[in-house]
Short mmCIF file of C-alpha atoms in Angstrom, two decimals:
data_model
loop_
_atom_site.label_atom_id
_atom_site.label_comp_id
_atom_site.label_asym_id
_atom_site.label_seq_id
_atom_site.Cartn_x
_atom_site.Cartn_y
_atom_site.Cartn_z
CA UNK A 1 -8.66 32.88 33.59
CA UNK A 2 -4.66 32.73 32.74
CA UNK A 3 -4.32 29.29 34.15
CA UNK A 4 -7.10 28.43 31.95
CA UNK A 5 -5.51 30.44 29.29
CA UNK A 6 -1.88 28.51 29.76
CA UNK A 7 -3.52 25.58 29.75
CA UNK A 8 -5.22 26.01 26.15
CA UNK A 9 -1.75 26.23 25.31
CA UNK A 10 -0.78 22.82 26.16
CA UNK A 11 -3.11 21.89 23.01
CA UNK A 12 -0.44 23.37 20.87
CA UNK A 13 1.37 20.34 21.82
CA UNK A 14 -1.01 18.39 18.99
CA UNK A 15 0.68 20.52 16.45
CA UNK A 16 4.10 19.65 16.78
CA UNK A 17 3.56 15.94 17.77
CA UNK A 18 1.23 14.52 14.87
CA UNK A 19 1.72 11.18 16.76
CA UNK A 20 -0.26 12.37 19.64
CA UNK A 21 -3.15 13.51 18.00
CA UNK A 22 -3.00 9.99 16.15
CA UNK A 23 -3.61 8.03 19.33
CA UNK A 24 -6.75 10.45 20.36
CA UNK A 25 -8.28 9.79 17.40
CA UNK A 26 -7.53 6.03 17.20
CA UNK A 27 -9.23 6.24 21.15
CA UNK A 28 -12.19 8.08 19.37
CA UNK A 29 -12.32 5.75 16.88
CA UNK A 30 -12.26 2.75 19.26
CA UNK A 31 -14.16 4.11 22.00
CA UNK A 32 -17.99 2.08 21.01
CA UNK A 33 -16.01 -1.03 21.26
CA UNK A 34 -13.73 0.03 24.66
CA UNK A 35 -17.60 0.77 26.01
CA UNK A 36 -18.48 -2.71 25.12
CA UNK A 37 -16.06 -4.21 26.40
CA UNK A 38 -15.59 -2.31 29.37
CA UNK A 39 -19.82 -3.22 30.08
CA UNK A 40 -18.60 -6.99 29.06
CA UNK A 41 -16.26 -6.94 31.71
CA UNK A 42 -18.11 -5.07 34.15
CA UNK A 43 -21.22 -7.92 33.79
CA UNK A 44 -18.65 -11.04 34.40
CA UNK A 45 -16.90 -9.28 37.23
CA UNK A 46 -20.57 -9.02 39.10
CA UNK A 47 -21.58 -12.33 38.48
CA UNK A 48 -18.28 -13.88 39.22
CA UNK A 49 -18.58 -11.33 42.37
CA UNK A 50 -22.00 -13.14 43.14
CA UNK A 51 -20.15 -16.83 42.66
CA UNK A 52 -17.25 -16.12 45.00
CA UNK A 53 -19.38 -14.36 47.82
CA UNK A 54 -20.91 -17.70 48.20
CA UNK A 55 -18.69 -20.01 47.36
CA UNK A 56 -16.11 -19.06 49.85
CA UNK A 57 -18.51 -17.29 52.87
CA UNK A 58 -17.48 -19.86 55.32
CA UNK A 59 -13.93 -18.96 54.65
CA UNK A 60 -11.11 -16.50 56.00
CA UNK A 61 -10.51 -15.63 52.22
CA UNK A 62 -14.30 -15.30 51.64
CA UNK A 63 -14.18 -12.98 55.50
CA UNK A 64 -11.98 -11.01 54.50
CA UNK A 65 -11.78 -10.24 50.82
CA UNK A 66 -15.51 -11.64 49.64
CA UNK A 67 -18.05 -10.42 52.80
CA UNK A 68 -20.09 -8.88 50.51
CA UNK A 69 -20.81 -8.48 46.60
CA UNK A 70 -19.50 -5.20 46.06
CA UNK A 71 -16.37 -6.20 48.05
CA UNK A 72 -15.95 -9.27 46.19
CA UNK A 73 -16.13 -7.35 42.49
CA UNK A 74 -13.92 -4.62 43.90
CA UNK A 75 -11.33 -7.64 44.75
CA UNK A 76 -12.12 -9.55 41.72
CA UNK A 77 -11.39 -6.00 39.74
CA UNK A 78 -8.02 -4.75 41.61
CA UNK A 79 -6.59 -7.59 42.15
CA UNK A 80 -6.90 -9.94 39.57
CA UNK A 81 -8.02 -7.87 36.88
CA UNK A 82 -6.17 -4.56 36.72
CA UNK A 83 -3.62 -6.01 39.41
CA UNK A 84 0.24 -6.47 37.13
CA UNK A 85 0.57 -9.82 39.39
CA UNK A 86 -2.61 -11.07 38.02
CA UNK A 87 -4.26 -12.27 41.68
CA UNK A 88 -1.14 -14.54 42.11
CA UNK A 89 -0.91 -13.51 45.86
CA UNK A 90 -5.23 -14.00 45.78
CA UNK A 91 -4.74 -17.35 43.99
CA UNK A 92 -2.32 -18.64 46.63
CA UNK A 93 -4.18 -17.34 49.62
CA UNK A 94 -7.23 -19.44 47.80
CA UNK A 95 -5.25 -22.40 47.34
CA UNK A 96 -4.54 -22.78 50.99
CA UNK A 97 -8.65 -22.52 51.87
CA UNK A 98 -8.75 -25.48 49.01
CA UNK A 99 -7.54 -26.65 45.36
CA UNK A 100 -10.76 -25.54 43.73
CA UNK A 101 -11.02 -22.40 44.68
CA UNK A 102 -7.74 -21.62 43.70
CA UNK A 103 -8.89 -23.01 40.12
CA UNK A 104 -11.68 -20.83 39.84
CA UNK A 105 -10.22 -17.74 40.50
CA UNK A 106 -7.62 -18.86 38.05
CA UNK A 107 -10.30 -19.43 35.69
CA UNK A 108 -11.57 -15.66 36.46
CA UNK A 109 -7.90 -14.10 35.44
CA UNK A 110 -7.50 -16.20 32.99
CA UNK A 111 -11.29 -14.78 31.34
CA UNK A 112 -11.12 -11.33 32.69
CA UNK A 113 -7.36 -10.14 33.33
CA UNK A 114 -5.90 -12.06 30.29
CA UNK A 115 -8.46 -12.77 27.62
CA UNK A 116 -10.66 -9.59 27.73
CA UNK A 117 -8.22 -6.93 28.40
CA UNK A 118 -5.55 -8.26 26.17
CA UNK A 119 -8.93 -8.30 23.58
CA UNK A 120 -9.10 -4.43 24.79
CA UNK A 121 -5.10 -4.00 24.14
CA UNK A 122 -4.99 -5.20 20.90
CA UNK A 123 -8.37 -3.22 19.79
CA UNK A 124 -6.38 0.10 20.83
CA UNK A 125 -3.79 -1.12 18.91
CA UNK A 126 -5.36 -1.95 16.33
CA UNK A 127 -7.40 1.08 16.00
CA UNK A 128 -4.58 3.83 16.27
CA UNK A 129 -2.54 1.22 13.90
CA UNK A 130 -5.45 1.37 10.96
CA UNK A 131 -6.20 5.49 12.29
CA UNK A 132 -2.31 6.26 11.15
CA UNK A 133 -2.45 4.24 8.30
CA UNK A 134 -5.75 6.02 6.87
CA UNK A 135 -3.64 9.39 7.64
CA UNK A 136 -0.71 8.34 5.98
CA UNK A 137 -2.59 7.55 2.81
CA UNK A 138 -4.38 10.97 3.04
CA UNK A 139 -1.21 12.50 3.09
CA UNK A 140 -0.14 10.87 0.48
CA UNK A 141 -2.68 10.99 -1.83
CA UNK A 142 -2.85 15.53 -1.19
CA UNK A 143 1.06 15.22 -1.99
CA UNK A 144 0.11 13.20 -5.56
CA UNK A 145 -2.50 15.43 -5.69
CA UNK A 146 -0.24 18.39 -6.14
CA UNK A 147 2.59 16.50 -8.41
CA UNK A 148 -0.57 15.92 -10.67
CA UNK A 149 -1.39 19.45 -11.17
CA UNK A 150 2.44 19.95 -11.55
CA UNK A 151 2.37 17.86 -14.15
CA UNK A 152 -0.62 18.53 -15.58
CA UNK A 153 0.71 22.23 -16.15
CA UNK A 154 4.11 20.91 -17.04
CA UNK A 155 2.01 18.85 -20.33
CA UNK A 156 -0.50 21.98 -20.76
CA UNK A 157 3.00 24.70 -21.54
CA UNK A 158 4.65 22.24 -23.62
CA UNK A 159 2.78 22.03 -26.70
CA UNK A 160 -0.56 20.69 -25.36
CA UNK A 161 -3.79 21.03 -27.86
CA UNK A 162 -5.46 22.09 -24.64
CA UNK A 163 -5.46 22.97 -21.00
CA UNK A 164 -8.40 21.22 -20.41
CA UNK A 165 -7.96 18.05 -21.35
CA UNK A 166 -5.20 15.38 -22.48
CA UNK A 167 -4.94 13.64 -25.63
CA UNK A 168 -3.22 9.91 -26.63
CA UNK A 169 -0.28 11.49 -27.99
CA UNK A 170 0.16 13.80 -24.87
CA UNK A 171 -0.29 10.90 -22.68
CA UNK A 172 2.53 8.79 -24.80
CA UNK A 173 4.99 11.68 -24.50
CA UNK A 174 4.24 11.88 -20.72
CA UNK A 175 4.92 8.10 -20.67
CA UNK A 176 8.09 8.47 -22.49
CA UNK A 177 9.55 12.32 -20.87
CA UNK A 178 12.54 11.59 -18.48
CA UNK A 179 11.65 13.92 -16.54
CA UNK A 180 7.53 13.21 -16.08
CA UNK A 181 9.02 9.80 -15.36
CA UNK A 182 11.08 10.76 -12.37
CA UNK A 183 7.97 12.44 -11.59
CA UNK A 184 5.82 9.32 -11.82
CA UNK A 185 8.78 6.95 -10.25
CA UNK A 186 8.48 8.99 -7.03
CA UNK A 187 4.49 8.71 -6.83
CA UNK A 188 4.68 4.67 -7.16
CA UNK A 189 3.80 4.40 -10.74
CA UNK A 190 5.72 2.57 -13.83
CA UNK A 191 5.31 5.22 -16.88
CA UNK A 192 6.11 1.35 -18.99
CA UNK A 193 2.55 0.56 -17.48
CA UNK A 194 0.81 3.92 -18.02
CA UNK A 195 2.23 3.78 -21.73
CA UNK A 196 0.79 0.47 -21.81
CA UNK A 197 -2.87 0.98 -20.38
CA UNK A 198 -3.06 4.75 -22.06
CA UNK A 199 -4.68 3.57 -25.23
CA UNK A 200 -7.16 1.05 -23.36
CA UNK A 201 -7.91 4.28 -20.67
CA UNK A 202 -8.30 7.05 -23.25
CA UNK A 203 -10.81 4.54 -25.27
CA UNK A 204 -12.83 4.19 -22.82
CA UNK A 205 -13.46 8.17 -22.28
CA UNK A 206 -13.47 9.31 -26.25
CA UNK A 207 -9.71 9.59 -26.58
CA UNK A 208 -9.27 12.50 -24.30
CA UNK A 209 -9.58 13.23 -20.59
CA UNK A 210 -9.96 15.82 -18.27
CA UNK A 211 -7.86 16.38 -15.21
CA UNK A 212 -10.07 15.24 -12.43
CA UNK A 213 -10.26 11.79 -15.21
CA UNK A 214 -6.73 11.92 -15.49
CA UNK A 215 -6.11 12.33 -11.92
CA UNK A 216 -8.36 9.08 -10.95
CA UNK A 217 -6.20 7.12 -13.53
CA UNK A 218 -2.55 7.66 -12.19
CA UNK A 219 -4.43 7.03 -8.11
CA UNK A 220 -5.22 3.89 -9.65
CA UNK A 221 -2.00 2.59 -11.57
CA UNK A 222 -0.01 3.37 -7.39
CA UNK A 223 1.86 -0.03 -7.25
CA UNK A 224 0.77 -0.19 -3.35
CA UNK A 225 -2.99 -0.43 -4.51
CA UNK A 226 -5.09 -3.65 -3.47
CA UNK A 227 -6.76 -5.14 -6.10
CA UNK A 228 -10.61 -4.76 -6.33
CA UNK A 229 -13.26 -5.93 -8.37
CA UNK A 230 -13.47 -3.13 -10.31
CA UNK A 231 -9.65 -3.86 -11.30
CA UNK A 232 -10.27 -6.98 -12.17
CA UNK A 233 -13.18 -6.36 -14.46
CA UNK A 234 -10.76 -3.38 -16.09
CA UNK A 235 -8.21 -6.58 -16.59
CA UNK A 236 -10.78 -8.13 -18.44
CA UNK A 237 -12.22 -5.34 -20.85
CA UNK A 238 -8.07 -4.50 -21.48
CA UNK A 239 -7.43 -8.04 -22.49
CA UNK A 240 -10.61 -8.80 -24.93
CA UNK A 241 -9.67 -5.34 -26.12
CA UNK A 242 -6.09 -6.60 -26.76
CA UNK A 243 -7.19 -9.66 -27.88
CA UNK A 244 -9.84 -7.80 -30.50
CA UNK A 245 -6.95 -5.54 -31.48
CA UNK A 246 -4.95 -8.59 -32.53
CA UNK A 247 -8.00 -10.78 -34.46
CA UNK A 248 -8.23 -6.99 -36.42
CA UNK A 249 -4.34 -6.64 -37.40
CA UNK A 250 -4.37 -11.03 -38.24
CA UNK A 251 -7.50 -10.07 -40.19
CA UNK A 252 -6.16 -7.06 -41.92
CA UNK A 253 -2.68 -8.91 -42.84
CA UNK A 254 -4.30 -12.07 -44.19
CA UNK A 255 -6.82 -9.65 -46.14
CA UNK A 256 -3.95 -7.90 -47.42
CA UNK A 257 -1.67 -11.14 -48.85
CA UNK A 258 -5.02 -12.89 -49.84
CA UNK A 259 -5.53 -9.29 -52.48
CA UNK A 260 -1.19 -8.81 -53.07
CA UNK A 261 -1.58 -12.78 -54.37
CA UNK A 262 -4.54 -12.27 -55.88
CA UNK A 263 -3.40 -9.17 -58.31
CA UNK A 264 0.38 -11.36 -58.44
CA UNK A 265 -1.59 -13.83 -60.44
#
């Protein structure tokens, strides 16, 4: 019971090495594929097993290292697959029985110890790779998370119409405070570009928004964040907008001489 006990403890080690816990999970992730692969492997190794135990039976290679099936897919799967020289010392031993069967165990390493397990390498890799990536942007996105509320309170004590939600004037000034800015800078977004967008935004919910709105909004204006269809249909509502904005104000203006020259004369 205590050396069960002390070893629960070594868990603790997951705690204070995040890095650790990374790789499991990236292993978790991975592990339908690793089966795959692993039943991929295992499927050429018995065939190829089958192919060598009669190919070389009237051999001393074949005698010694391929008398039977299982012996040949044992060989084929310590020493050429898992083996660090890669059957070299197999290949050479072939190549003095004959040329071609030197080339077809090549051929096997060249499938099974090089192809398929650097395939099975760089899916690990992969895996924990995209695994601490996803992390990473949790992380992140619980730390904005928290500077959003910060800020959110910061707008609500400083003359906001309401804690609840945030109005186009609040928004400007948060655009435009030095020290919301800073406060922006560090999460990865231009307050030039939320002052820009804040009109467009607050439009399209009723010129006021709540915090779980307002929270979605400054996720979306991160500089790091891929572009998406939904962005670029956004683009295209804020540019007829702009461009409607404009025809209105040339409208207006030319309204406005067309009566000034009018009442002139």
């Amino acid at each position: 019971g205590l050396r069960l006990l002390r070893l629960m403890r070594m868990v603790r080690i997951f705690k204070y090495c995040p890095e650790l816990m990374t790789v499991v999970r990236g292993l978790g992730s991975a592990l339908r594929a690793i089966v795959v692969i692993c039943v991929f492997l295992s499927v050429i190794i018995y065939f190829c097993g089958v192919f060598f135990r009669i190919l070389l039976e009237s051999t001393d290679l074949g005698n010694k290292k391929f008398d039977t099936v299982p012996s040949a897919m044992g060989t084929l799967l310590l020493d050429c697959t898992l083996s660090g020289a890669k059957g070299v010392h197999l290949i050479r031993d072939a190549y003095k029985e004959g040329l071609f069967y030197a080339l077809f165990l090549l051929l096997f390493v060249l499938l099974s110890g090089i192809t398929i397990m650097g395939t099975l390498t760089g899916l690990l890799v992969q895996t924990v790779r995209t695994v601490a990536d996803v992390e990473k942007e949790e992380q992140t996105i619980r730390r904005m998370t928290q500077q959003i509320d910060e800020v959110w309170e910061y707008i609500s004590t400083h003359g906001a119409a309401s804690d609840t939600y945030i109005t186009s004037s609040e928004l400007h000034h948060l655009a435009e405070d030095p020290q919301l800015g800073k406060t922006l800078r560090d999460m990865d977004i231009d307050p030039d570009s939320l002052g820009s967008v804040s009109s467009f935004v607050l439009e399209e919910h009723g010129w006021r928004m709540s915090l779980p709105e307002f929270k979605r909004m400054l996720l979306d204006l991160r500089g790091k964040n891929v572009a998406k269809v939904r962005d670029h249909v956004e683009t295209r509502k804020f540019i007829s907008a702009q461009i409607q904005q404009a025809i209105l104000r040339s409208s207006d203006s030319a309204f406005a001489q067309t009566t000034t020259s009018s009442k002139s004369h």
